[in-house]
CSV table of N, CA and C in Angstrom, one decimal:
chain,number,residue,atom,x,y,z
Y,283,UNK,N,26.5,-7.6,1.7
Y,283,UNK,CA,25.1,-7.1,2.1
Y,283,UNK,C,25.2,-6.5,3.5
Y,284,UNK,N,24.4,-5.4,3.6
Y,284,UNK,CA,24.3,-4.8,4.9
Y,284,UNK,C,23.0,-5.2,5.6
Y,285,UNK,N,22.9,-5.0,6.9
Y,285,UNK,CA,21.7,-5.4,7.6
Y,285,UNK,C,20.5,-4.6,7.0
Y,286,UNK,N,20.7,-3.4,6.7
Y,286,UNK,CA,19.6,-2.6,6.1
Y,286,UNK,C,19.1,-3.0,4.8
Y,287,UNK,N,19.8,-3.9,4.1
Y,287,UNK,CA,19.4,-4.4,2.8
Y,287,UNK,C,18.7,-5.7,2.8
Y,288,UNK,N,18.5,-6.3,4.1
Y,288,UNK,CA,17.9,-7.6,4.2
Y,288,UNK,C,16.8,-7.6,5.2
Y,289,UNK,N,15.9,-8.5,5.1
Y,289,UNK,CA,14.9,-8.9,6.1
Y,289,UNK,C,15.6,-10.1,6.8
Y,290,UNK,N,16.0,-9.9,8.0
Y,290,UNK,CA,16.7,-11.0,8.8
Y,290,UNK,C,15.6,-11.7,9.6
Y,291,UNK,N,15.4,-12.9,9.3
Y,291,UNK,CA,14.4,-13.7,10.0
Y,291,UNK,C,15.0,-14.6,11.0
Y,292,UNK,N,14.7,-14.4,12.3
Y,292,UNK,CA,15.2,-15.1,13.4
Y,292,UNK,C,14.2,-16.3,13.6
Y,293,UNK,N,14.7,-17.5,13.5
Y,293,UNK,CA,13.9,-18.7,13.5
Y,293,UNK,C,14.3,-19.6,14.7
Y,294,UNK,N,13.7,-19.4,15.8
Y,294,UNK,CA,14.1,-20.2,17.0
Y,294,UNK,C,13.6,-21.6,16.9
Y,295,UNK,N,14.1,-22.4,17.8
Y,295,UNK,CA,13.7,-23.8,17.9
Y,295,UNK,C,12.7,-24.1,19.0
Y,296,UNK,N,12.7,-25.4,19.3
Y,296,UNK,CA,11.8,-25.9,20.4
Y,296,UNK,C,11.8,-25.0,21.6
Y,297,UNK,N,10.7,-24.6,22.1
Y,297,UNK,CA,10.4,-23.8,23.3
Y,297,UNK,C,10.8,-22.3,23.1
Y,298,UNK,N,11.2,-21.9,21.9
Y,298,UNK,CA,11.6,-20.5,21.6
Y,298,UNK,C,13.0,-20.2,22.2
Y,299,UNK,N,13.5,-19.0,21.9
Y,299,UNK,CA,14.7,-18.5,22.4
Y,299,UNK,C,14.4,-17.4,23.4
Y,300,UNK,N,14.8,-17.7,24.7
Y,300,UNK,CA,14.5,-16.7,25.7
Y,300,UNK,C,15.3,-15.4,25.6
Y,301,UNK,N,15.1,-14.5,26.5
Y,301,UNK,CA,15.7,-13.1,26.4
Y,301,UNK,C,17.2,-13.2,26.4
Y,302,UNK,N,17.8,-14.2,27.1
Y,302,UNK,CA,19.3,-14.3,27.2
Y,302,UNK,C,19.9,-15.0,26.0
Y,303,UNK,N,19.1,-15.6,25.2
Y,303,UNK,CA,19.6,-16.4,24.0
Y,303,UNK,C,20.2,-15.4,23.0
Y,304,UNK,N,21.3,-15.9,22.3
Y,304,UNK,CA,21.9,-15.0,21.3
Y,304,UNK,C,20.9,-14.6,20.2
Y,305,UNK,N,20.0,-15.4,19.9
Y,305,UNK,CA,19.0,-15.0,18.8
Y,305,UNK,C,18.2,-13.8,19.3
Y,306,UNK,N,17.7,-13.8,20.5
Y,306,UNK,CA,17.0,-12.7,21.1
Y,306,UNK,C,17.8,-11.4,21.1
Y,307,UNK,N,19.1,-11.6,21.5
Y,307,UNK,CA,20.0,-10.5,21.6
Y,307,UNK,C,20.2,-9.9,20.2
Y,308,UNK,N,20.4,-10.7,19.2
Y,308,UNK,CA,20.6,-10.3,17.8
Y,308,UNK,C,19.3,-9.6,17.3
Y,309,UNK,N,18.2,-10.1,17.6
Y,309,UNK,CA,16.9,-9.5,17.2
Y,309,UNK,C,16.8,-8.1,17.7
Y,310,UNK,N,17.2,-7.9,19.0
Y,310,UNK,CA,17.1,-6.6,19.6
Y,310,UNK,C,18.1,-5.6,18.9
Y,311,UNK,N,19.3,-6.1,18.5
Y,311,UNK,CA,20.4,-5.3,17.9
Y,311,UNK,C,20.3,-5.0,16.5
Y,312,UNK,N,19.7,-5.9,15.7
Y,312,UNK,CA,19.7,-5.8,14.2
Y,312,UNK,C,18.4,-5.1,13.8
Y,313,UNK,N,18.5,-4.0,13.2
Y,313,UNK,CA,17.3,-3.2,12.9
Y,313,UNK,C,16.3,-3.8,12.0
Y,314,UNK,N,16.7,-4.7,11.1
Y,314,UNK,CA,15.7,-5.3,10.2
Y,314,UNK,C,15.4,-6.8,10.6
Y,315,UNK,N,15.8,-7.2,11.8
Y,315,UNK,CA,15.5,-8.5,12.3
Y,315,UNK,C,14.1,-8.6,12.9
Y,316,UNK,N,13.5,-9.8,12.6
Y,316,UNK,CA,12.2,-10.1,13.2
Y,316,UNK,C,12.1,-11.6,13.4
Y,317,UNK,N,11.4,-12.0,14.5
Y,317,UNK,CA,11.3,-13.4,14.8
Y,317,UNK,C,10.1,-14.0,14.1
Y,318,UNK,N,10.3,-15.2,13.7
Y,318,UNK,CA,9.2,-16.0,13.1
Y,318,UNK,C,8.5,-16.6,14.3
Y,319,UNK,N,7.3,-16.1,14.7
Y,319,UNK,CA,6.6,-16.5,15.8
Y,319,UNK,C,5.8,-17.8,15.5
Y,320,UNK,N,5.7,-18.6,16.5
Y,320,UNK,CA,5.0,-19.9,16.4
Y,320,UNK,C,3.8,-19.8,17.4
Y,321,UNK,N,2.7,-20.4,17.0
Y,321,UNK,CA,1.5,-20.5,17.9
Y,321,UNK,C,1.8,-21.3,19.2
Y,322,UNK,N,2.5,-22.4,19.0
Y,322,UNK,CA,2.8,-23.4,20.1
Y,322,UNK,C,4.3,-23.7,20.1
Y,323,UNK,N,5.0,-23.1,21.0
Y,323,UNK,CA,6.5,-23.3,21.1
Y,323,UNK,C,6.8,-24.6,21.7
Y,324,UNK,N,6.0,-25.1,22.6
Y,324,UNK,CA,6.4,-26.4,23.3
Y,324,UNK,C,5.8,-27.6,22.8
Y,325,UNK,N,4.9,-27.5,21.8
Y,325,UNK,CA,4.3,-28.7,21.1
Y,325,UNK,C,4.4,-28.4,19.6
Y,326,UNK,N,5.6,-28.4,19.0
Y,326,UNK,CA,5.7,-28.0,17.6
Y,326,UNK,C,5.1,-29.0,16.7
Y,327,UNK,N,4.3,-28.5,15.7
Y,327,UNK,CA,3.7,-29.3,14.6
Y,327,UNK,C,4.4,-28.8,13.4
Y,328,UNK,N,5.1,-29.7,12.7
Y,328,UNK,CA,5.9,-29.4,11.5
Y,328,UNK,C,5.1,-28.5,10.5
Y,329,UNK,N,3.9,-28.9,10.2
Y,329,UNK,CA,3.1,-28.2,9.1
Y,329,UNK,C,2.8,-26.8,9.6
Y,330,UNK,N,2.5,-26.6,10.8
Y,330,UNK,CA,2.2,-25.3,11.3
Y,330,UNK,C,3.5,-24.4,11.4
Y,331,UNK,N,4.6,-25.0,11.9
Y,331,UNK,CA,5.8,-24.2,11.9
Y,331,UNK,C,6.3,-23.8,10.6
Y,332,UNK,N,6.2,-24.7,9.6
Y,332,UNK,CA,6.6,-24.5,8.2
Y,332,UNK,C,5.8,-23.4,7.6
Y,333,UNK,N,4.4,-23.5,7.9
Y,333,UNK,CA,3.5,-22.5,7.3
Y,333,UNK,C,3.8,-21.1,7.8
Y,334,UNK,N,4.2,-20.9,9.1
Y,334,UNK,CA,4.5,-19.6,9.7
Y,334,UNK,C,5.8,-19.1,9.1
Y,335,UNK,N,6.8,-20.0,8.8
Y,335,UNK,CA,8.0,-19.6,8.2
Y,335,UNK,C,7.8,-19.2,6.7
Y,336,UNK,N,7.0,-19.9,6.0
Y,336,UNK,CA,6.7,-19.5,4.6
Y,336,UNK,C,6.0,-18.1,4.6
Y,337,UNK,N,5.1,-17.9,5.5
Y,337,UNK,CA,4.4,-16.6,5.6
Y,337,UNK,C,5.4,-15.5,5.9
Y,338,UNK,N,6.3,-15.7,6.8
Y,338,UNK,CA,7.3,-14.7,7.1
Y,338,UNK,C,8.2,-14.4,5.9
Y,339,UNK,N,8.7,-15.4,5.2
Y,339,UNK,CA,9.5,-15.2,4.0
Y,339,UNK,C,8.7,-14.5,2.9
Y,340,UNK,N,7.5,-14.9,2.7
Y,340,UNK,CA,6.7,-14.3,1.6
Y,340,UNK,C,6.2,-12.9,1.8
Y,341,UNK,N,6.2,-12.5,3.1
Y,341,UNK,CA,5.8,-11.1,3.4
Y,341,UNK,C,7.0,-10.2,3.5
Y,342,UNK,N,8.2,-10.7,3.3
Y,342,UNK,CA,9.4,-9.9,3.4
Y,342,UNK,C,9.4,-8.8,2.3
Y,343,UNK,N,10.0,-7.7,2.6
Y,343,UNK,CA,10.1,-6.6,1.6
Y,343,UNK,C,11.5,-6.5,0.9
Y,344,UNK,N,12.5,-7.1,1.6
Y,344,UNK,CA,13.8,-7.2,1.1
Y,344,UNK,C,14.3,-8.6,1.0
Y,345,UNK,N,15.4,-8.9,0.3
Y,345,UNK,CA,15.9,-10.3,0.3
Y,345,UNK,C,16.0,-10.8,1.8
Y,346,UNK,N,15.8,-12.0,2.0
Y,346,UNK,CA,15.7,-12.6,3.3
Y,346,UNK,C,17.0,-13.3,3.7
Y,347,UNK,N,17.5,-13.1,4.9
Y,347,UNK,CA,18.6,-13.8,5.5
Y,347,UNK,C,18.0,-14.6,6.7
Y,348,UNK,N,18.1,-15.9,6.6
Y,348,UNK,CA,17.6,-16.7,7.7
Y,348,UNK,C,18.6,-16.9,8.8
Y,349,UNK,N,18.2,-16.8,10.0
Y,349,UNK,CA,19.1,-17.0,11.2
Y,349,UNK,C,18.3,-18.1,12.0
Y,350,UNK,N,18.6,-19.3,11.8
Y,350,UNK,CA,17.9,-20.4,12.5
Y,350,UNK,C,18.7,-21.1,13.5
Y,351,UNK,N,18.1,-21.5,14.6
Y,351,UNK,CA,18.7,-22.3,15.6
Y,351,UNK,C,17.9,-23.6,15.9
Y,352,UNK,N,18.6,-24.7,16.0
Y,352,UNK,CA,18.0,-26.0,16.5
Y,352,UNK,C,16.8,-26.4,15.6
Y,353,UNK,N,15.7,-26.6,16.2
Y,353,UNK,CA,14.5,-27.0,15.4
Y,353,UNK,C,14.1,-26.0,14.4
Y,354,UNK,N,14.6,-24.7,14.6
Y,354,UNK,CA,14.3,-23.7,13.6
Y,354,UNK,C,15.1,-24.0,12.2
Y,355,UNK,N,16.2,-24.7,12.3
Y,355,UNK,CA,16.9,-25.1,11.1
Y,355,UNK,C,16.0,-26.1,10.3
Y,356,UNK,N,15.4,-27.1,11.0
Y,356,UNK,CA,14.6,-28.0,10.3
Y,356,UNK,C,13.3,-27.3,9.7
Y,357,UNK,N,12.8,-26.4,10.5
Y,357,UNK,CA,11.6,-25.6,10.0
Y,357,UNK,C,12.0,-24.8,8.7
Y,358,UNK,N,13.1,-24.1,8.7
Y,358,UNK,CA,13.5,-23.4,7.6
Y,358,UNK,C,13.8,-24.2,6.4
Y,359,UNK,N,14.5,-25.3,6.5
Y,359,UNK,CA,14.8,-26.2,5.4
Y,359,UNK,C,13.5,-26.8,4.8
Y,360,UNK,N,12.6,-27.2,5.6
Y,360,UNK,CA,11.3,-27.8,5.1
Y,360,UNK,C,10.4,-26.7,4.4
Y,361,UNK,N,10.6,-25.4,4.8
Y,361,UNK,CA,9.8,-24.3,4.2
Y,361,UNK,C,10.3,-23.9,2.9
Y,362,UNK,N,11.6,-24.1,2.6
Y,362,UNK,CA,12.2,-23.6,1.3
Y,362,UNK,C,11.4,-23.8,0.1
Y,363,UNK,N,10.9,-25.0,-0.2
Y,363,UNK,CA,10.2,-25.3,-1.5
Y,363,UNK,C,8.9,-24.4,-1.6
Y,364,UNK,N,8.4,-23.9,-0.5
Y,364,UNK,CA,7.2,-23.1,-0.6
Y,364,UNK,C,7.4,-21.6,-0.5
Y,365,UNK,N,8.6,-21.2,-0.5
Y,365,UNK,CA,8.9,-19.8,-0.4
Y,365,UNK,C,9.0,-19.1,-1.8
Y,366,UNK,N,8.2,-18.0,-1.9
Y,366,UNK,CA,8.2,-17.3,-3.2
Y,366,UNK,C,9.2,-16.2,-3.3
Y,367,UNK,N,9.6,-15.6,-2.2
Y,367,UNK,CA,10.5,-14.5,-2.2
Y,367,UNK,C,12.0,-14.9,-2.2
Y,368,UNK,N,12.8,-14.0,-2.6
Y,368,UNK,CA,14.3,-14.3,-2.6
Y,368,UNK,C,14.9,-14.5,-1.2
Y,369,UNK,N,15.6,-15.6,-1.1
Y,369,UNK,CA,16.4,-15.8,0.1
Y,369,UNK,C,17.9,-15.6,-0.3
Y,370,UNK,N,18.5,-14.7,0.4
Y,370,UNK,CA,19.9,-14.3,0.1
Y,370,UNK,C,20.9,-15.3,0.7
Y,371,UNK,N,20.5,-15.8,1.9
Y,371,UNK,CA,21.4,-16.7,2.6
Y,371,UNK,C,20.8,-17.3,3.9
Y,372,UNK,N,21.5,-18.3,4.4
Y,372,UNK,CA,21.0,-18.9,5.7
Y,372,UNK,C,22.1,-19.2,6.6
Y,373,UNK,N,22.0,-18.8,7.8
Y,373,UNK,CA,22.9,-19.0,8.9
Y,373,UNK,C,22.3,-20.0,9.8
Y,374,UNK,N,22.7,-21.2,9.8
Y,374,UNK,CA,22.0,-22.3,10.4
Y,374,UNK,C,22.9,-22.9,11.6
Y,375,UNK,N,22.4,-22.8,12.8
Y,375,UNK,CA,23.1,-23.1,14.0
Y,375,UNK,C,22.5,-24.3,14.8
Y,376,UNK,N,23.4,-25.2,15.1
Y,376,UNK,CA,23.1,-26.4,16.0
Y,376,UNK,C,21.9,-27.2,15.4
Y,377,UNK,N,22.0,-27.7,14.2
Y,377,UNK,CA,20.9,-28.5,13.6
Y,377,UNK,C,20.8,-29.8,14.4
Y,378,UNK,N,19.6,-30.1,14.9
Y,378,UNK,CA,19.4,-31.3,15.7
Y,378,UNK,C,19.3,-32.5,14.7
Y,379,UNK,N,19.6,-33.7,15.1
Y,379,UNK,CA,19.4,-34.9,14.3
Y,379,UNK,C,18.0,-35.3,14.5
Y,380,UNK,N,17.1,-34.7,13.7
Y,380,UNK,CA,15.6,-35.0,13.8
Y,380,UNK,C,15.2,-36.4,13.3
Y,381,UNK,N,16.1,-37.1,12.7
Y,381,UNK,CA,15.8,-38.5,12.3
Y,381,UNK,C,16.3,-39.5,13.3
Y,382,UNK,N,16.9,-39.1,14.4
Y,382,UNK,CA,17.5,-40.0,15.4
Y,382,UNK,C,16.4,-40.4,16.3
Y,383,UNK,N,16.1,-41.7,16.4
Y,383,UNK,CA,15.0,-42.2,17.3
Y,383,UNK,C,15.3,-41.9,18.8
Y,384,UNK,N,16.5,-41.6,19.1
Y,384,UNK,CA,16.8,-41.3,20.5
Y,384,UNK,C,16.6,-39.8,20.9
Y,385,UNK,N,16.2,-39.0,20.0
Y,385,UNK,CA,16.0,-37.6,20.3
Y,385,UNK,C,14.8,-37.4,21.2
Y,386,UNK,N,14.9,-36.5,22.2
Y,386,UNK,CA,13.8,-36.2,23.1
Y,386,UNK,C,13.6,-34.7,23.1
Y,387,UNK,N,12.3,-34.3,23.2
Y,387,UNK,CA,11.1,-35.1,23.1
Y,387,UNK,C,10.9,-35.8,21.8
Y,388,UNK,N,10.3,-36.9,21.8
Y,388,UNK,CA,10.2,-37.8,20.6
Y,388,UNK,C,9.5,-37.1,19.5
Y,389,UNK,N,8.5,-36.2,19.8
Y,389,UNK,CA,7.7,-35.6,18.7
Y,389,UNK,C,8.6,-34.7,17.8
Y,390,UNK,N,9.8,-34.4,18.2
Y,390,UNK,CA,10.7,-33.6,17.3
Y,390,UNK,C,11.1,-34.4,16.1
Y,391,UNK,N,11.0,-35.7,16.1
Y,391,UNK,CA,11.2,-36.6,15.0
Y,391,UNK,C,10.3,-36.3,13.8
Y,392,UNK,N,9.1,-35.7,14.1
Y,392,UNK,CA,8.2,-35.4,13.0
Y,392,UNK,C,8.8,-34.3,12.0
Y,393,UNK,N,9.9,-33.7,12.5
Y,393,UNK,CA,10.6,-32.7,11.6
Y,393,UNK,C,11.6,-33.3,10.7
Y,394,UNK,N,11.8,-34.6,10.9
Y,394,UNK,CA,12.8,-35.3,10.1
Y,394,UNK,C,12.3,-36.2,9.0
Y,395,UNK,N,13.1,-36.7,8.2
Y,395,UNK,CA,14.5,-36.4,8.0
Y,395,UNK,C,14.6,-35.1,7.2
Y,396,UNK,N,15.8,-34.5,7.2
Y,396,UNK,CA,16.0,-33.3,6.5
Y,396,UNK,C,16.0,-33.6,5.0
Y,397,UNK,N,15.5,-32.7,4.2
Y,397,UNK,CA,15.7,-32.7,2.7
Y,397,UNK,C,17.2,-32.6,2.5
Y,398,UNK,N,17.7,-33.3,1.5
Y,398,UNK,CA,19.2,-33.2,1.3
Y,398,UNK,C,19.6,-32.5,0.0
Y,399,UNK,N,18.6,-31.8,-0.6
Y,399,UNK,CA,18.9,-31.1,-1.9
Y,399,UNK,C,19.8,-29.9,-1.6
Y,400,UNK,N,20.7,-29.6,-2.5
Y,400,UNK,CA,21.6,-28.4,-2.3
Y,400,UNK,C,20.7,-27.2,-2.2
Y,401,UNK,N,21.1,-26.3,-1.3
Y,401,UNK,CA,20.4,-25.0,-1.1
Y,401,UNK,C,20.8,-24.1,-2.2
Y,402,UNK,N,19.8,-23.3,-2.7
Y,402,UNK,CA,20.0,-22.5,-3.9
Y,402,UNK,C,20.6,-21.1,-3.5
Y,403,UNK,N,21.2,-21.0,-2.4
Y,403,UNK,CA,21.7,-19.7,-1.9
Y,403,UNK,C,22.9,-20.0,-0.9
Y,404,UNK,N,23.8,-19.1,-0.7
Y,404,UNK,CA,24.9,-19.3,0.3
Y,404,UNK,C,24.3,-19.7,1.7
Y,405,UNK,N,25.0,-20.6,2.3
Y,405,UNK,CA,24.6,-21.0,3.6
Y,405,UNK,C,25.8,-21.5,4.5
Y,406,UNK,N,25.6,-21.3,5.8
Y,406,UNK,CA,26.6,-21.7,6.7
Y,406,UNK,C,26.0,-22.5,7.8
Y,407,UNK,N,26.6,-23.6,8.2
Y,407,UNK,CA,26.1,-24.4,9.3
Y,407,UNK,C,27.2,-24.3,10.4
Y,408,UNK,N,26.7,-23.9,11.6
Y,408,UNK,CA,27.6,-23.8,12.8
Y,408,UNK,C,27.2,-25.0,13.7
Y,409,UNK,N,28.2,-25.9,14.0
Y,409,UNK,CA,27.9,-27.1,14.8
Y,409,UNK,C,28.9,-27.3,15.9
Y,410,UNK,N,28.5,-27.8,17.0
Y,410,UNK,CA,29.3,-28.1,18.1
Y,410,UNK,C,29.7,-29.6,18.1
Y,411,UNK,N,30.8,-29.8,18.8
Y,411,UNK,CA,31.3,-31.2,18.8
Y,411,UNK,C,30.7,-32.0,20.0
Y,412,UNK,N,29.9,-31.3,20.9
Y,412,UNK,CA,29.3,-32.0,22.0
Y,412,UNK,C,27.8,-31.6,22.1
Y,413,UNK,N,27.2,-31.4,21.0
Y,413,UNK,CA,25.7,-31.0,21.0
Y,413,UNK,C,24.9,-32.2,21.4
Y,414,UNK,N,24.1,-32.2,22.5
Y,414,UNK,CA,23.3,-33.3,22.9
Y,414,UNK,C,22.2,-33.7,21.9
Y,415,UNK,N,21.9,-32.8,21.0
Y,415,UNK,CA,20.8,-33.0,20.1
Y,415,UNK,C,21.2,-33.4,18.7
Y,416,UNK,N,22.5,-33.4,18.4
Y,416,UNK,CA,23.0,-33.8,17.1
Y,416,UNK,C,24.5,-33.8,17.1
Y,417,UNK,N,25.0,-34.9,16.5
Y,417,UNK,CA,26.5,-35.0,16.4
Y,417,UNK,C,27.1,-34.1,15.4
Y,418,UNK,N,28.4,-33.8,15.6
Y,418,UNK,CA,29.1,-33.0,14.7
Y,418,UNK,C,29.2,-33.7,13.3
Y,419,UNK,N,29.3,-35.0,13.3
Y,419,UNK,CA,29.3,-35.8,12.1
Y,419,UNK,C,28.0,-35.6,11.3
Y,420,UNK,N,26.9,-35.6,12.0
Y,420,UNK,CA,25.6,-35.5,11.4
Y,420,UNK,C,25.5,-34.1,10.8
Y,421,UNK,N,25.9,-33.1,11.5
Y,421,UNK,CA,25.9,-31.7,11.0
Y,421,UNK,C,26.8,-31.6,9.7
Y,422,UNK,N,27.9,-32.2,9.8
Y,422,UNK,CA,28.8,-32.2,8.6
Y,422,UNK,C,28.2,-32.8,7.4
Y,423,UNK,N,27.5,-33.9,7.6
Y,423,UNK,CA,26.9,-34.7,6.6
Y,423,UNK,C,25.8,-33.8,5.9
Y,424,UNK,N,24.9,-33.2,6.7
Y,424,UNK,CA,23.9,-32.4,6.1
Y,424,UNK,C,24.4,-31.1,5.5
Y,425,UNK,N,25.4,-30.5,6.1
Y,425,UNK,CA,26.1,-29.3,5.5
Y,425,UNK,C,26.6,-29.7,4.1
Y,426,UNK,N,27.3,-30.8,4.0
Y,426,UNK,CA,27.8,-31.2,2.8
Y,426,UNK,C,26.7,-31.4,1.7
Y,427,UNK,N,25.6,-32.1,2.1
Y,427,UNK,CA,24.5,-32.3,1.2
Y,427,UNK,C,23.9,-30.9,0.7
Y,428,UNK,N,23.8,-30.0,1.6
Y,428,UNK,CA,23.2,-28.7,1.3
Y,428,UNK,C,24.2,-27.8,0.6
Y,429,UNK,N,25.5,-28.1,0.5
Y,429,UNK,CA,26.5,-27.2,-0.1
Y,429,UNK,C,26.8,-26.1,0.9
Y,430,UNK,N,26.6,-26.3,2.2
Y,430,UNK,CA,26.8,-25.2,3.2
Y,430,UNK,C,28.3,-25.3,3.7
Y,431,UNK,N,28.8,-24.2,4.0
Y,431,UNK,CA,30.1,-24.1,4.7
Y,431,UNK,C,29.9,-24.5,6.1
Y,432,UNK,N,30.7,-25.4,6.6
Y,432,UNK,CA,30.6,-25.9,8.0
Y,432,UNK,C,31.6,-25.2,8.9
Y,433,UNK,N,31.1,-24.6,10.0
Y,433,UNK,CA,31.9,-24.0,11.0
Y,433,UNK,C,32.0,-24.8,12.3
Y,434,UNK,N,33.2,-25.2,12.7
Y,434,UNK,CA,33.4,-26.0,13.9
Y,434,UNK,C,33.4,-25.1,15.1
Y,435,UNK,N,32.3,-25.2,16.0
Y,435,UNK,CA,32.2,-24.3,17.1
Y,435,UNK,C,33.0,-24.9,18.3
Y,436,UNK,N,33.6,-26.1,18.1
Y,436,UNK,CA,34.3,-26.7,19.2
Y,436,UNK,C,33.3,-27.4,20.2
Y,437,UNK,N,33.7,-27.5,21.4
Y,437,UNK,CA,32.8,-28.1,22.4
Y,437,UNK,C,31.9,-27.0,23.0
Y,438,UNK,N,30.8,-26.7,22.3
Y,438,UNK,CA,29.9,-25.6,22.6
Y,438,UNK,C,28.5,-26.0,23.0
Y,439,UNK,N,28.3,-27.3,23.3
Y,439,UNK,CA,27.0,-27.7,23.7
Y,439,UNK,C,26.0,-27.5,22.6
Y,440,UNK,N,24.8,-27.0,22.9
Y,440,UNK,CA,23.7,-26.7,21.9
Y,440,UNK,C,23.8,-25.3,21.4
Y,441,UNK,N,24.8,-24.6,21.8
Y,441,UNK,CA,25.0,-23.2,21.3
Y,441,UNK,C,23.8,-22.4,21.7
Y,442,UNK,N,23.5,-22.4,22.9
Y,442,UNK,CA,22.3,-21.6,23.4
Y,442,UNK,C,22.7,-21.0,24.8
Y,443,UNK,N,21.8,-20.3,25.4
Y,443,UNK,CA,22.1,-19.6,26.6
Y,443,UNK,C,22.5,-20.6,27.7
Y,444,UNK,N,21.9,-21.8,27.7
Y,444,UNK,CA,22.2,-22.8,28.7
Y,444,UNK,C,23.6,-23.3,28.6
Y,445,UNK,N,24.2,-23.3,27.4
Y,445,UNK,CA,25.6,-23.7,27.2
Y,445,UNK,C,26.6,-22.5,27.3
Y,446,UNK,N,26.1,-21.4,27.8
Y,446,UNK,CA,26.9,-20.2,27.9
Y,446,UNK,C,27.0,-19.3,26.7
Y,447,UNK,N,26.1,-19.5,25.8
Y,447,UNK,CA,26.2,-18.7,24.5
Y,447,UNK,C,25.0,-17.7,24.5
Y,448,UNK,N,24.9,-16.9,25.5
Y,448,UNK,CA,24.0,-15.8,25.5
Y,448,UNK,C,24.4,-14.7,24.5
Y,449,UNK,N,25.5,-14.0,24.9
Y,449,UNK,CA,26.0,-13.0,24.0
Y,449,UNK,C,26.6,-13.6,22.7
Y,450,UNK,N,27.4,-14.6,22.8
Y,450,UNK,CA,28.0,-15.4,21.7
Y,450,UNK,C,28.7,-14.4,20.7
Y,451,UNK,N,29.8,-13.7,21.2
Y,451,UNK,CA,30.5,-12.8,20.3
Y,451,UNK,C,31.2,-13.5,19.1
Y,452,UNK,N,31.6,-14.7,19.3
Y,452,UNK,CA,32.2,-15.4,18.1
Y,452,UNK,C,31.2,-15.6,17.0
Y,453,UNK,N,29.9,-15.9,17.4
Y,453,UNK,CA,28.9,-16.1,16.4
Y,453,UNK,C,28.5,-14.8,15.7
Y,454,UNK,N,28.6,-13.7,16.5
Y,454,UNK,CA,28.3,-12.4,15.9
Y,454,UNK,C,29.4,-12.0,14.8
Y,455,UNK,N,30.6,-12.4,15.1
Y,455,UNK,CA,31.7,-12.1,14.1
Y,455,UNK,C,31.5,-13.0,12.9
Y,456,UNK,N,31.2,-14.3,13.1
Y,456,UNK,CA,31.0,-15.2,11.9
Y,456,UNK,C,29.8,-14.7,11.1
Y,457,UNK,N,28.7,-14.3,11.8
Y,457,UNK,CA,27.5,-13.8,11.1
Y,457,UNK,C,27.9,-12.6,10.3
Y,458,UNK,N,28.6,-11.6,10.9
Y,458,UNK,CA,28.9,-10.4,10.2
Y,458,UNK,C,29.7,-10.7,8.9
Y,459,UNK,N,30.7,-11.6,9.0
Y,459,UNK,CA,31.5,-12.0,7.9
Y,459,UNK,C,30.6,-12.6,6.8
Y,460,UNK,N,29.7,-13.5,7.2
Y,460,UNK,CA,28.8,-14.2,6.3
Y,460,UNK,C,27.9,-13.2,5.6
Y,461,UNK,N,27.3,-12.3,6.4
Y,461,UNK,CA,26.5,-11.3,5.8
Y,461,UNK,C,27.2,-10.4,4.8
Y,462,UNK,N,28.4,-10.1,5.1
Y,462,UNK,CA,29.2,-9.2,4.2
Y,462,UNK,C,29.5,-9.8,2.8
Y,463,UNK,N,29.4,-11.2,2.7
Y,463,UNK,CA,29.6,-11.9,1.5
Y,463,UNK,C,28.4,-12.1,0.7
Y,464,UNK,N,27.2,-11.8,1.2
Y,464,UNK,CA,26.0,-12.0,0.5
Y,464,UNK,C,25.7,-10.8,-0.4
Y,465,UNK,N,24.9,-11.1,-1.5
Y,465,UNK,CA,24.5,-10.1,-2.5
Y,465,UNK,C,23.0,-9.9,-2.4
Y,466,UNK,N,22.6,-8.6,-2.4
Y,466,UNK,CA,21.2,-8.3,-2.3
Y,466,UNK,C,20.4,-8.7,-3.5
């Protein structure tokens, strides 16, 4: 699949992805990418975030490719049963352990637990071995449940601008390879 054949939905997590974040950079570079905007980035309400995600998918004109980071992963997964349009694939990065009572801020737990049903489209989970919001083992467990391919990002923190992943060229290459394997 080519970028021009898909509606690429950028799904940021808690507090949004700033201009230096790889998601924002990809949104600027990919001609068919658009961000799923949330009314309240710093006080996420699961039902509201999921509704915005469903609205974005259902208004797509081409098959959808989801590019989610952090709490955006939970948002996308919870939205799936309500989406009427075709989703071609999902690129899921740094899924937080939203069922962990130690997660902060605590209200992020309202996004947990993750549904564990296999995803009905190709998916890839990129996880770090030292992510402060979710262990690599947790990411491997949910990737396995979803039937997703797991990519080990090594010690990459939360795979965001703060952990040095603004441009994230390795992610760009993995995404390009993933996209090339999808069918419109």
